[in-house]
Coordinates of C-alpha atoms (C1' of nucleotides) in Angstrom, one line a residue:
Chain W
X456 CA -28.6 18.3 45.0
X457 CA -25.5 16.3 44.5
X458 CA -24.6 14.0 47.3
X459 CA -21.5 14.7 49.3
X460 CA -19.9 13.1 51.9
X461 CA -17.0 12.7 53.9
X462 CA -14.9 10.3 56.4
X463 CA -12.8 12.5 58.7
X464 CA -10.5 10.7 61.0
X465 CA -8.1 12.1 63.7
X466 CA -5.1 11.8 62.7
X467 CA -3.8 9.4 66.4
X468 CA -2.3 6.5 66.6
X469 CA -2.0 3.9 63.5
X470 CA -4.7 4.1 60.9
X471 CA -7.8 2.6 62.3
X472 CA -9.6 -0.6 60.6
X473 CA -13.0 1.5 61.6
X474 CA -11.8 4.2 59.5
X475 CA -11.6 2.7 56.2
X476 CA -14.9 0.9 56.9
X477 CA -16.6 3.5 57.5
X478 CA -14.5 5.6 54.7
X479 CA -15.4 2.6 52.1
X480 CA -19.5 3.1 52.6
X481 CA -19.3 7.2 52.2
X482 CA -16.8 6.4 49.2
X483 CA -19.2 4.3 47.8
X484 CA -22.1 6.2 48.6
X485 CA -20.7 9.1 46.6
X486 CA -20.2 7.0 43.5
X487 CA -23.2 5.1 43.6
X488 CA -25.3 9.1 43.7
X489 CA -22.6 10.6 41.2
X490 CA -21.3 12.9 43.8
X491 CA -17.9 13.3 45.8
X492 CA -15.8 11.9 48.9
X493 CA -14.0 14.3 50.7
X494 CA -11.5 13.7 53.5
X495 CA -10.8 16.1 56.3
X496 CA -8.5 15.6 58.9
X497 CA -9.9 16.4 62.3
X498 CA -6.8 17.5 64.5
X499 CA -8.1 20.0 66.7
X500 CA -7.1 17.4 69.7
X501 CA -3.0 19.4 69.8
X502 CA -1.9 16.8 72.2
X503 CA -2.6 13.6 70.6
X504 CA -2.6 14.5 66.5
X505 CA 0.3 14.1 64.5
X506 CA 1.8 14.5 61.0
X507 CA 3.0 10.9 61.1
X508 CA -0.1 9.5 61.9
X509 CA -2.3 11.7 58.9
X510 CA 0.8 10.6 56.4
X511 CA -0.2 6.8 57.3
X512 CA -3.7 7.5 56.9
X513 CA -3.2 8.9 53.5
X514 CA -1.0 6.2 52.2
X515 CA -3.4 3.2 53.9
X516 CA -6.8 4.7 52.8
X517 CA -4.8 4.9 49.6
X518 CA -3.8 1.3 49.7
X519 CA -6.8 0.5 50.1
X520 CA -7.7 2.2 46.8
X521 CA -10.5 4.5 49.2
X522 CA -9.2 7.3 47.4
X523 CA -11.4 10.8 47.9
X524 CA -12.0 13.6 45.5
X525 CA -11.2 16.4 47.8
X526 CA -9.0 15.9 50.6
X527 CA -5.6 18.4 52.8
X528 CA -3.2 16.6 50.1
X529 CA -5.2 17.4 46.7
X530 CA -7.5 20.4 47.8
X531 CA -10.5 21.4 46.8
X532 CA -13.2 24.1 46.7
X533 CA -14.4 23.9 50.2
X534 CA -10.4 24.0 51.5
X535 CA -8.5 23.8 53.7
X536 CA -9.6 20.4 54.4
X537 CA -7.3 20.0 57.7
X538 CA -9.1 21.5 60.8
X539 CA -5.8 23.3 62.5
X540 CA -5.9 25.5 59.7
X541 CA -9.1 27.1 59.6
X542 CA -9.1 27.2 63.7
X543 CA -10.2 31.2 63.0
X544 CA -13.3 30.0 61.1
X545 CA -14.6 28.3 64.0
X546 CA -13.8 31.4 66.7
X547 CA -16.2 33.6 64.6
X548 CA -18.9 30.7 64.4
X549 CA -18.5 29.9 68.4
X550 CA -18.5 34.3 68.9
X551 CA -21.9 34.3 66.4
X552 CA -23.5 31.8 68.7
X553 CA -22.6 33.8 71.5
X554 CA -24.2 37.0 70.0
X555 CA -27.4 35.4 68.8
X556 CA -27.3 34.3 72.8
X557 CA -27.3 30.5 71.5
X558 CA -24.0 29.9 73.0
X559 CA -22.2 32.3 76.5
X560 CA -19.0 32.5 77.9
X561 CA -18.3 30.1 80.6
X562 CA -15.2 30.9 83.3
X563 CA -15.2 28.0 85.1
X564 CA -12.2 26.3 85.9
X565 CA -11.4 22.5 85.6
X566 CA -11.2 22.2 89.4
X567 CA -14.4 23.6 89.9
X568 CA -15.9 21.1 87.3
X569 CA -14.7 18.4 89.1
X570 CA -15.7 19.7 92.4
X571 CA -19.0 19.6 90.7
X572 CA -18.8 16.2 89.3
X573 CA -17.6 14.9 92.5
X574 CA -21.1 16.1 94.3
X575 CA -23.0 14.9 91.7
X576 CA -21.8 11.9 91.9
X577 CA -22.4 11.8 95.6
X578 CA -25.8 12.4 94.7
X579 CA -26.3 9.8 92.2
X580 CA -26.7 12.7 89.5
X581 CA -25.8 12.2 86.0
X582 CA -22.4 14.3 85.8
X583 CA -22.8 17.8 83.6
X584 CA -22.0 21.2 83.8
X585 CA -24.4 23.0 86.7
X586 CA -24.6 26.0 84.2
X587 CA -23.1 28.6 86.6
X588 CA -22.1 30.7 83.9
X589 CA -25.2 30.6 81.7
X590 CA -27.4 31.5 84.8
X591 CA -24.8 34.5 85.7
X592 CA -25.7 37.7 83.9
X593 CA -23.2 37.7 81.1
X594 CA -21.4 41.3 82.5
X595 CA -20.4 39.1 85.7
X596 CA -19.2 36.9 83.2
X597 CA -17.0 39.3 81.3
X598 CA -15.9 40.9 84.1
X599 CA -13.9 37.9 85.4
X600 CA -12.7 37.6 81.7
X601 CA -11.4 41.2 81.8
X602 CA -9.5 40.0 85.2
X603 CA -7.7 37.5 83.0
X604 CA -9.9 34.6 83.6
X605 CA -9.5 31.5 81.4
X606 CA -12.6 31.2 79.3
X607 CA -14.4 28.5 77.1
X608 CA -17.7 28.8 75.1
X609 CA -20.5 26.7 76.0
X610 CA -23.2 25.8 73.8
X611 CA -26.8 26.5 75.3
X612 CA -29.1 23.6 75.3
X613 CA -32.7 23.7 75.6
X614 CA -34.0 23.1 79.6
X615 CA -36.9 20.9 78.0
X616 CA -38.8 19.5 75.4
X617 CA -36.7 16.6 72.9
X618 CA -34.8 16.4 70.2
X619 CA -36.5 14.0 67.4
X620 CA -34.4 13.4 64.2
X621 CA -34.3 10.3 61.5
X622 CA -31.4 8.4 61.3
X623 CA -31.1 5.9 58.1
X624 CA -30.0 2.9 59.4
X625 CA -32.5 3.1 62.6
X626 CA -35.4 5.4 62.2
X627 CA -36.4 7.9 64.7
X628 CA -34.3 8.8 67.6
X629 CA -35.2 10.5 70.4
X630 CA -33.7 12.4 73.2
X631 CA -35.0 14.3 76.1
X632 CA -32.9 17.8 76.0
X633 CA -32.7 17.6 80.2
X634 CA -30.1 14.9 79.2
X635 CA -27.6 16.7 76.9
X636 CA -25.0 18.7 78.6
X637 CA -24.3 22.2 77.5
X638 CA -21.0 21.4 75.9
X639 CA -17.7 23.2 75.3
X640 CA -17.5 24.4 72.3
X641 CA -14.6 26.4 72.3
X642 CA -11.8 25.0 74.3
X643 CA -9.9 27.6 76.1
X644 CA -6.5 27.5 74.2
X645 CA -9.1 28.8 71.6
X646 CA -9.5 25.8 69.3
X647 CA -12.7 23.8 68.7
X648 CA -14.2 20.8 70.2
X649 CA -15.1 17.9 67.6
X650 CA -18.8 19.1 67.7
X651 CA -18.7 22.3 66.4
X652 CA -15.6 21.9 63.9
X653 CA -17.5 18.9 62.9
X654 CA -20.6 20.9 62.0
X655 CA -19.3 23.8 60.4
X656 CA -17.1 22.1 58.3
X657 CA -19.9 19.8 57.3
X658 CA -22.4 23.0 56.4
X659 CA -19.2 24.5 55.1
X660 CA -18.0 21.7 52.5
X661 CA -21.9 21.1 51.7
X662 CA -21.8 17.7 53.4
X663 CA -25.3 16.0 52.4
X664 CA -25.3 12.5 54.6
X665 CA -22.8 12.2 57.5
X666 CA -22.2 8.7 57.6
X667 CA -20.5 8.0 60.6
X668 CA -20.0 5.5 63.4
X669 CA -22.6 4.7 65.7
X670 CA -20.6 5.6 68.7
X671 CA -21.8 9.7 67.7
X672 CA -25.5 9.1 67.8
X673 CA -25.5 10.5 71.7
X674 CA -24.0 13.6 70.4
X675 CA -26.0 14.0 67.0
X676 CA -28.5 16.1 69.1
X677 CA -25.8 18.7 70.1
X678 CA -25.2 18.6 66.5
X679 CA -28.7 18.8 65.5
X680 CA -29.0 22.4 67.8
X681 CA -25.9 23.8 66.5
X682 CA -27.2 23.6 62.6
X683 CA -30.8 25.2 64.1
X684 CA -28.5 27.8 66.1
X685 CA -26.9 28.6 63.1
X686 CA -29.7 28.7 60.8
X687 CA -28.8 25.4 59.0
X688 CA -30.7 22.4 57.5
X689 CA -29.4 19.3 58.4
X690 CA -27.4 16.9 56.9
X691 CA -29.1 13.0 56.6
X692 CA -28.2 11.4 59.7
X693 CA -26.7 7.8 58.9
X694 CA -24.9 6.1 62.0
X695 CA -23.0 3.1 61.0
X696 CA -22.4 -0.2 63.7
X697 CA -18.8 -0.1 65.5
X698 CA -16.9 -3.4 64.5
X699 CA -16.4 -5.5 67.7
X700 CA -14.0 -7.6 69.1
X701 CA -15.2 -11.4 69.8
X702 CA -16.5 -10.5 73.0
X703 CA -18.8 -7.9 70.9
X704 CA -16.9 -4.7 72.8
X705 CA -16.5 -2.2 70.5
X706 CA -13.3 -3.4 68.4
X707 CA -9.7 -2.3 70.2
X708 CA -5.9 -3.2 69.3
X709 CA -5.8 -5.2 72.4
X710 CA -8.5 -7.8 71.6
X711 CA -7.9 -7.6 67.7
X712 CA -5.8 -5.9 65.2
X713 CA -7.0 -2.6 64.4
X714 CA -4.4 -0.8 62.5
X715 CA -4.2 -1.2 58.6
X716 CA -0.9 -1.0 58.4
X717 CA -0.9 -4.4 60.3
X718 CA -2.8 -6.0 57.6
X719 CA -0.8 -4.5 54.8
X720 CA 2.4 -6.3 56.7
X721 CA 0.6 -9.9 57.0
X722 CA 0.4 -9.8 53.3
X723 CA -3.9 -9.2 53.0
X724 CA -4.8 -7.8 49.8
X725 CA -5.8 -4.9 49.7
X726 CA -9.2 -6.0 47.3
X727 CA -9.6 -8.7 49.9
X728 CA -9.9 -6.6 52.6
X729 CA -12.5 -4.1 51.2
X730 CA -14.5 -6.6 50.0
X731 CA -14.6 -8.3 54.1
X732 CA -15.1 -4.7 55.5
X733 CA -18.2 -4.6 52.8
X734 CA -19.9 -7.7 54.1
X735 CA -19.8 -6.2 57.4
X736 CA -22.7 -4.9 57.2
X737 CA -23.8 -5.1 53.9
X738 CA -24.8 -7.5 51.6
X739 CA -25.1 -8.2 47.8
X740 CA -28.5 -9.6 46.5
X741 CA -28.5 -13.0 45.8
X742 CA -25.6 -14.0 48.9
X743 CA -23.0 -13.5 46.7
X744 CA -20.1 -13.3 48.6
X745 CA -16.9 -12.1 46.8
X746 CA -17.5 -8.8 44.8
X747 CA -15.2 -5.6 43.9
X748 CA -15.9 -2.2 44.1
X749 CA -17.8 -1.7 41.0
X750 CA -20.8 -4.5 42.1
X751 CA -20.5 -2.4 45.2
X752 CA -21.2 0.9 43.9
X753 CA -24.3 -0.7 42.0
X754 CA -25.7 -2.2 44.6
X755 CA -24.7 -0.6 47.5
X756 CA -27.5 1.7 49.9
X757 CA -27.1 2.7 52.8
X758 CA -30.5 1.8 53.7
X759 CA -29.5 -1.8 53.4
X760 CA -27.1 -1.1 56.8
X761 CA -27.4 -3.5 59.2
X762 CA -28.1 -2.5 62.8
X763 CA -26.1 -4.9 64.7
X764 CA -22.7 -4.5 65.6
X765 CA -20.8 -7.0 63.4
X766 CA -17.7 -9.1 65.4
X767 CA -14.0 -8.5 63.1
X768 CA -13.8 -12.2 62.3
X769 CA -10.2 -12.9 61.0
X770 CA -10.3 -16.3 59.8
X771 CA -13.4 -15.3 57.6
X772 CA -10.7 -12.6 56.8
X773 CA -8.1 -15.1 55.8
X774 CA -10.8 -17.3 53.7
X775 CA -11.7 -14.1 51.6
X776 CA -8.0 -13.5 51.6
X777 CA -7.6 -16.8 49.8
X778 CA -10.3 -16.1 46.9
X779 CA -8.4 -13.0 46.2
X780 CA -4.7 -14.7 46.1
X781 CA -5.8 -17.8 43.9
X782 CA -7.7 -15.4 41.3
X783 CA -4.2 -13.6 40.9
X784 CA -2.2 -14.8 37.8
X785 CA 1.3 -15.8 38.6
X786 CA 2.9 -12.5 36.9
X787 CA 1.1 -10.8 39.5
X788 CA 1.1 -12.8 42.6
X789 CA 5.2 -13.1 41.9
X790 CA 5.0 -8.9 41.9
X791 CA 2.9 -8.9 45.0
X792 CA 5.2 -11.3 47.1
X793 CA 8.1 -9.0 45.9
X794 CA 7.9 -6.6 49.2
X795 CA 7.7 -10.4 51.4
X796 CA 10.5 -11.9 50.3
X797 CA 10.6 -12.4 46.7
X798 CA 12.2 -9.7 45.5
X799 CA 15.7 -10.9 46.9
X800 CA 15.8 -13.9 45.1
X801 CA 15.9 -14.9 41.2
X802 CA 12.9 -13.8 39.5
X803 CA 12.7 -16.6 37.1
X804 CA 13.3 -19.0 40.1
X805 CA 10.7 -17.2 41.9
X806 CA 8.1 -17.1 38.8
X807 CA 8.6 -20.8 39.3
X808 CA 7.6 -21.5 42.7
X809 CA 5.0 -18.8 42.7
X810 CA 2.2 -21.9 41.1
X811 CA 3.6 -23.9 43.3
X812 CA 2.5 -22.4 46.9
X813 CA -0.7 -20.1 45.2
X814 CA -3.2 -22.1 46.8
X815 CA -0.6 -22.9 50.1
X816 CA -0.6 -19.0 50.6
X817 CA -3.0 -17.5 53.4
X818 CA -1.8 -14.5 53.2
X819 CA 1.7 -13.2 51.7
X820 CA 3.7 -13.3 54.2
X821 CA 3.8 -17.1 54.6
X822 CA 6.0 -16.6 51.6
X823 CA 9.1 -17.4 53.7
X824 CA 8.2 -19.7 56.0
X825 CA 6.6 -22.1 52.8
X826 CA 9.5 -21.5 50.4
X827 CA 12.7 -21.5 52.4
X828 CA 13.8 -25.1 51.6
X829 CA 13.9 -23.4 47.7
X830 CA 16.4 -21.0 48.9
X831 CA 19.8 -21.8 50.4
X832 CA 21.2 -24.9 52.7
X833 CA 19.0 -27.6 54.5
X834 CA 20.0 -28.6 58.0
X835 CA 20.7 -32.1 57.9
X836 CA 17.5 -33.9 58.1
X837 CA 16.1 -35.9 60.9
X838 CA 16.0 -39.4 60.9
X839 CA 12.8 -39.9 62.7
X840 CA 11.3 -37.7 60.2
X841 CA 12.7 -39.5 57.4
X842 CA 11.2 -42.8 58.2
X843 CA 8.1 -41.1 59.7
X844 CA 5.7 -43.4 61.7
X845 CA 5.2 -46.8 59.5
X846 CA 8.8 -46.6 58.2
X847 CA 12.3 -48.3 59.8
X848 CA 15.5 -46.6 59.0
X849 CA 16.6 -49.3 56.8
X850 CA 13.3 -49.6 54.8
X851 CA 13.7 -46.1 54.1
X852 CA 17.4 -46.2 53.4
X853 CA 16.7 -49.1 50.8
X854 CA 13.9 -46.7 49.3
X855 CA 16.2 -43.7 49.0
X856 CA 18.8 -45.9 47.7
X857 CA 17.2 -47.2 45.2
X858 CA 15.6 -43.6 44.0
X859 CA 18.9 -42.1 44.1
X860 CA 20.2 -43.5 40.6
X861 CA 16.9 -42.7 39.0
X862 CA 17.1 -39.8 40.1
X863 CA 20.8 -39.1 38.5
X864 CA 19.5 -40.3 35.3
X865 CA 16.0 -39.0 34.7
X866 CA 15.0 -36.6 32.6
X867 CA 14.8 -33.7 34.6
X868 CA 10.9 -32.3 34.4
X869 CA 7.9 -32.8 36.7
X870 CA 5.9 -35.7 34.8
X871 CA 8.9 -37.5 34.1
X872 CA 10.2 -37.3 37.8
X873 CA 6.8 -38.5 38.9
X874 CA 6.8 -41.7 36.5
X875 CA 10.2 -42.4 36.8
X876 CA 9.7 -42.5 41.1
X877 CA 6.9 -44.5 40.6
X878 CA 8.3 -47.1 38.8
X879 CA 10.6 -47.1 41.8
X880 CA 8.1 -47.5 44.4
X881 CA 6.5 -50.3 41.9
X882 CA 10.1 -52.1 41.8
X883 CA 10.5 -51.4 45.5
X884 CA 6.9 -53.3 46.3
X885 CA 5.7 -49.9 47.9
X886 CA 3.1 -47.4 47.8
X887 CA 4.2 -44.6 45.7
X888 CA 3.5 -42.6 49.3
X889 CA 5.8 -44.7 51.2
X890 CA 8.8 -43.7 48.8
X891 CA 7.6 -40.2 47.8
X892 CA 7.0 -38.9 51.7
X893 CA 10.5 -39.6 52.9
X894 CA 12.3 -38.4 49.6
X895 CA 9.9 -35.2 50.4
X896 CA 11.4 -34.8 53.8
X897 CA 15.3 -35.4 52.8
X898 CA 14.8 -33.0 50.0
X899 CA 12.6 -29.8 51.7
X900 CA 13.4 -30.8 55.2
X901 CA 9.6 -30.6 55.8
X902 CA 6.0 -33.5 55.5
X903 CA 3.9 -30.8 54.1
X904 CA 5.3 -29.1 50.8
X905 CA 4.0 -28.5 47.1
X906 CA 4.0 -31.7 45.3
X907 CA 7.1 -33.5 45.6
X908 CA 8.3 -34.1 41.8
X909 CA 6.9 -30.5 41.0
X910 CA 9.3 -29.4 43.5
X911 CA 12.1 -31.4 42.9
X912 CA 11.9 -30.1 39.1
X913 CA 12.2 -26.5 40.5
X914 CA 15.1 -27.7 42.7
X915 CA 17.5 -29.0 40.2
X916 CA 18.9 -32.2 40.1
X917 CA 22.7 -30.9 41.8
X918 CA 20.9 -29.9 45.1
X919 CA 18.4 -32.5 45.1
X920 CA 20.7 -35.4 45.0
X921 CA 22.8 -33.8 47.3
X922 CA 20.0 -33.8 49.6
X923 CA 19.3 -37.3 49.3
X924 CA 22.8 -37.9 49.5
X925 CA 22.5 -36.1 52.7
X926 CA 19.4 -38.0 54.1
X927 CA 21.2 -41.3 53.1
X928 CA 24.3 -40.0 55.0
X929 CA 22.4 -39.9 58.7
X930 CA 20.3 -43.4 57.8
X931 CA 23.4 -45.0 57.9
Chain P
rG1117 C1' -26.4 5.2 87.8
rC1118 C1' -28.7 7.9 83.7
rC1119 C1' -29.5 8.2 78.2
rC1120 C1' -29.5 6.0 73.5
rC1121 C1' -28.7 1.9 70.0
rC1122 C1' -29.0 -3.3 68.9
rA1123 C1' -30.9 -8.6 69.1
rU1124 C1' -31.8 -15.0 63.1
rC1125 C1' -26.8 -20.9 63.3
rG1126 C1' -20.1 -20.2 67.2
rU1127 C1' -19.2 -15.9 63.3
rC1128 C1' -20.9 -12.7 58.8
rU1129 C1' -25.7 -12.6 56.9
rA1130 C1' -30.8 -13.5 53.6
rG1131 C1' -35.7 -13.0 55.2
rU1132 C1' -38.3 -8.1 59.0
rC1133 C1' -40.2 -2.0 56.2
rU1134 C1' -44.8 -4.3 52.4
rG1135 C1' -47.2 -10.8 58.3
rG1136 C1' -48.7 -16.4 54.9
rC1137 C1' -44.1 -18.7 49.4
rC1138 C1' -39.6 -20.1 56.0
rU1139 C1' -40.6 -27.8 58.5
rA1140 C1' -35.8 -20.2 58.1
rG1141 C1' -31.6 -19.8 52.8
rG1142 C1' -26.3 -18.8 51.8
rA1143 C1' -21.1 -18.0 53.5
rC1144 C1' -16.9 -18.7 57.2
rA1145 C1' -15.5 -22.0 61.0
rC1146 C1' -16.1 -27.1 62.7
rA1147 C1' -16.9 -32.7 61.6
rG1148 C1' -17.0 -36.5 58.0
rG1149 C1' -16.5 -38.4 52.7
rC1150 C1' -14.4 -37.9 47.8
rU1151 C1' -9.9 -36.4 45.3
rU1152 C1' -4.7 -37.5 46.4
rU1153 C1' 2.7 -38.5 46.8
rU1154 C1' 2.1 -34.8 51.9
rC1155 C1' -0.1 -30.1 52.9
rA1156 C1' -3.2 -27.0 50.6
rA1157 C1' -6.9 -26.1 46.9
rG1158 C1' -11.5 -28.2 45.0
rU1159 C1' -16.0 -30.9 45.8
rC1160 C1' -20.0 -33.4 48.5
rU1161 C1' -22.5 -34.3 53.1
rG1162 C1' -23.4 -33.3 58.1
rC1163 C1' -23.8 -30.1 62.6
rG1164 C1' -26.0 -25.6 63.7
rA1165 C1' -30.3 -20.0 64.9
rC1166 C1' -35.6 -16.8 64.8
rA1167 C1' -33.0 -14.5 73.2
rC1168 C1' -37.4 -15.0 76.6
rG1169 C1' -42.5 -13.7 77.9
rG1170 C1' -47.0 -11.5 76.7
rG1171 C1' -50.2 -9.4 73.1
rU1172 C1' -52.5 -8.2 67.8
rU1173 C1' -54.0 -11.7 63.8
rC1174 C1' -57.2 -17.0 60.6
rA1175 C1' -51.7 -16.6 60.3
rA1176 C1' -45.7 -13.6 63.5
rA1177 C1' -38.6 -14.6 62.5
rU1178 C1' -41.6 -10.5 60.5
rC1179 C1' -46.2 -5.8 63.9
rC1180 C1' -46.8 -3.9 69.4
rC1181 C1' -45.4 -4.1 74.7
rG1182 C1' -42.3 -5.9 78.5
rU1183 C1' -38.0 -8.7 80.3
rU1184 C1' -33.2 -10.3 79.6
rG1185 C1' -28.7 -9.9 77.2
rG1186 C1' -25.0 -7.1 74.4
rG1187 C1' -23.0 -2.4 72.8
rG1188 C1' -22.2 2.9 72.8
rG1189 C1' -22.4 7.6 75.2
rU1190 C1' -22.1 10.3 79.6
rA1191 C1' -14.6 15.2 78.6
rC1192 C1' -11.8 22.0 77.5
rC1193 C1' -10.8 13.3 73.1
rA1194 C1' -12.4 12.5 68.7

RNA sequence: GCCCCCAUCGUCUAGUCUGGCCUAGGACACAGGCUUUUCAAGUCUGCGACACGGGUUCAAAUCCCGUUGGGGGUACCA
């Protein structure tokens, strides 16, 4: 049997950090077995799904390079692949349950389930549904329909007994049925709830091993007598850990970034960020660290799942982010920065500084904020800043002063700047540091930069005397 | 409250299934050194954990039970 598995997302809010982790181990899953990725778009929620926010879950799944083999956008055999459009598919499931008396009409309205909550709760009951409508004969039931009553389908659970099933990542499960509530399977505006869209669709597209998050293992047993009700084998149960906040609740935008369009915008690689959502969780034999896709897909199981809830840990983030910018060539890291910045200056300028600030860059959106001084005027420079802690005004004016004619008349190119300033400092009967730090600030504005005569070469002598003419100007 | 899941350095983890090779290994972060024109990068060293209590066993991070802690679920949301 080929393997075949799926991540299906709801298409709120921003795309979801939690989806592409948990869309990168089916993805990988299905390659490692030789079998397919599907994506399905679960939008039966009408209030809170939205074109905009399946579009952005395309393009960052995408961007991400977690691409599927059958999906809404590229069909498939086992179409359509977006739950709104095959709403009538679930009606005659939901009515099939009802006439093999698995599942019954249920008339009650939402005041009267909170009526009912309320008392429970008084009580010091675990809030469910009382089952009125399963324990009324079923012609009261559809007589109150027939009167124009608003009706849902409920799903009939077993009184007693338990549900057993194996899960991957953390053996047998067990659940008493006296604690699962008979849910709604068929909302009354006639759509499906998540569990039986979710389930049908699964048995329909021949879903093998629902990976999932672990946040669904309370429900996997309503799942579990849906696919008996129905006749079905189950799929492999495989439940996932939620990524966490610091604080180790389950990870939200308010304590962490969540949305992958926020990482695209710092400037995180895309290959950086799989690779960190893979060790979260998983790990490569031998503790090696930085791997792509293809070491994934050989070594990757989803036995070896951890348990535990990992915490999002962005600076380990950035770190990773770093082995991924420095093994970039500077062709490509010049292309990449385009969409931060770069692509509105000079290209060959910009091809220049890119070795410059390779190892400088966290991520790529520093590219401004680290390059500036390259493009356009300097404020005039502070004198405190100039002459820096150990320096007097005049000690540095003499320095500049005596760098300044050098500077005119050297040959214009990294190693001959350097030797030609050091010979200055020499002359000057000063640390090459003590002449190159303040000609670093008069020239970039700024104490930490890319080596000084490296920069200065990229420069150009006109602005970089003018500069130091400049710096000169407010020592005096 | 009830149900379920989880538990190795601050964080990600190896080791747990198949008990001895573990005076618990690696990575991030942190601290210090080296390098050095600054900042990075690189490199070296250091700091730092088997949650607790019982059992089983010649032997437990590894198996069992309990406690504690954390998390999730408890919707006509997914």
């Amino acid at each position: 049997m080929t393997v075949r598995v799926r991540v299906a997302p709801s298409p709120t809010g921003d795309p979801h950090v939690g989806t592409a982790y948990v869309a990168l181990f089916n993805r990988t899953w299905a390659r490692r077995n030789g079998g397919q990725f599907l994506l399905r778009i679960e939008d039966t929620d009408r209030v809170r799904s939205n074109a905009e926010s399946e579009k952005m879950i395309f393009e960052s799944l995408r961007w991400l390079g977690l691409t599927w083999d059958e999906g809404p956008d590229i069909g498939g055999p086992c179409g359509p692949y977006r739950q709104s459009e095959r709403v009538a598919i679930y009606l005659e499931h939901a009515k099939s349950l009802v006439a093999s008396g698995a599942a019954y009409y249920c008339t009650c309205t939402a005041e009267r389930l909170e009526g009912v909550r309320k008392a429970q709760d008084a009580a010091k009951l675990s809030p469910r549904y009382d089952r009125r409508c399963r324990d009324l004969p079923a012609s009261e039931v559809q007589k109150q329909i027939d009167a124009g009553a608003k009706w849902v389908i409920r799903m009939k659970v077993p009184a007693e007994g338990e549900c057993r099933f194996r899960d991957v990542v953390r053996g047998e499960v067990v659940f008493a049925w006296d604690q699962i509530d008979d849910q709604v399977l068929l909302k009354s505006d006639g759509w499906p709830t998540y569990h039986l869209a979710n389930v049908v669709d699964d048995r329909l597209m021949g879903i093998t091993h629902v990976i999932r998050a672990e946040e669904w293992i309370s429900s996997t047993p309503k799942h579990i007598r849906l696919y008996e009700a129905f006749g079905w084998t189950p799929p492999v149960w495989c439940h996932v850990p939620l990524l966490r906040n610091k604080d180790r609740s389950k990870i939200s935008k308010r304590k962490n970034p969540t949305s992958l369009n926020w990482y695209r915008d710092q400037g995180y690689l895309p290959e950086a960020m799989v690779n960190f959502l893979a060790l979260m969780g998983f790990s490569m034999p031998g503790g090696v660290e930085v791997f792509g896709p293809a070491d994934m897909d050989r070594e990757f199981s989803i036995e070896k799942i951890n348990a535990g809830g990992p915490v999002f840990d962005l600076q380990k983030l950035d770190w990773m982010n770093g082995q991924y910018l420095r093994k970039l060539s500077p062709d490509e890291l010049a292309t990449r920065l385009g969409p931060f910045g770069a692509a509105g200056h000079d290209a060959a300028t910009v091809r220049r500084i890119v070795p410059l600030i390779q190892d400088r860059l966290r991520v790529l959106s520093d590219w401004t904020e680290l390059t500036a001084f390259f493009f356009g005027d300097l404020a005039a420079p502070d004198p405190a800043l100039l002459a820096g802690k150990k320096q007097t005004p005049a000690q540095v004016r003499d320095l500049l002063s005596r760098a300044r004619p050098v500077l005119a008349a050297a040959e214009w190119t990294d190693a001959a700047l350097e030797a030609s300033l050091r010979e200055v400092a020499a002359a000057a009967g000063v640390k090459p540091g003590d002449l190159f730090m303040p000609l670093r600030v008069a020239v970039t504005g700024r104490t930490n930069t890319p080596p000084l005569t490296a920069t200065l070469e990229v420069l150009g002598r006109d602005r970089s005397l003018a500069r130091v003419d400049a710096a000169l100007a407010c020592l005096a």
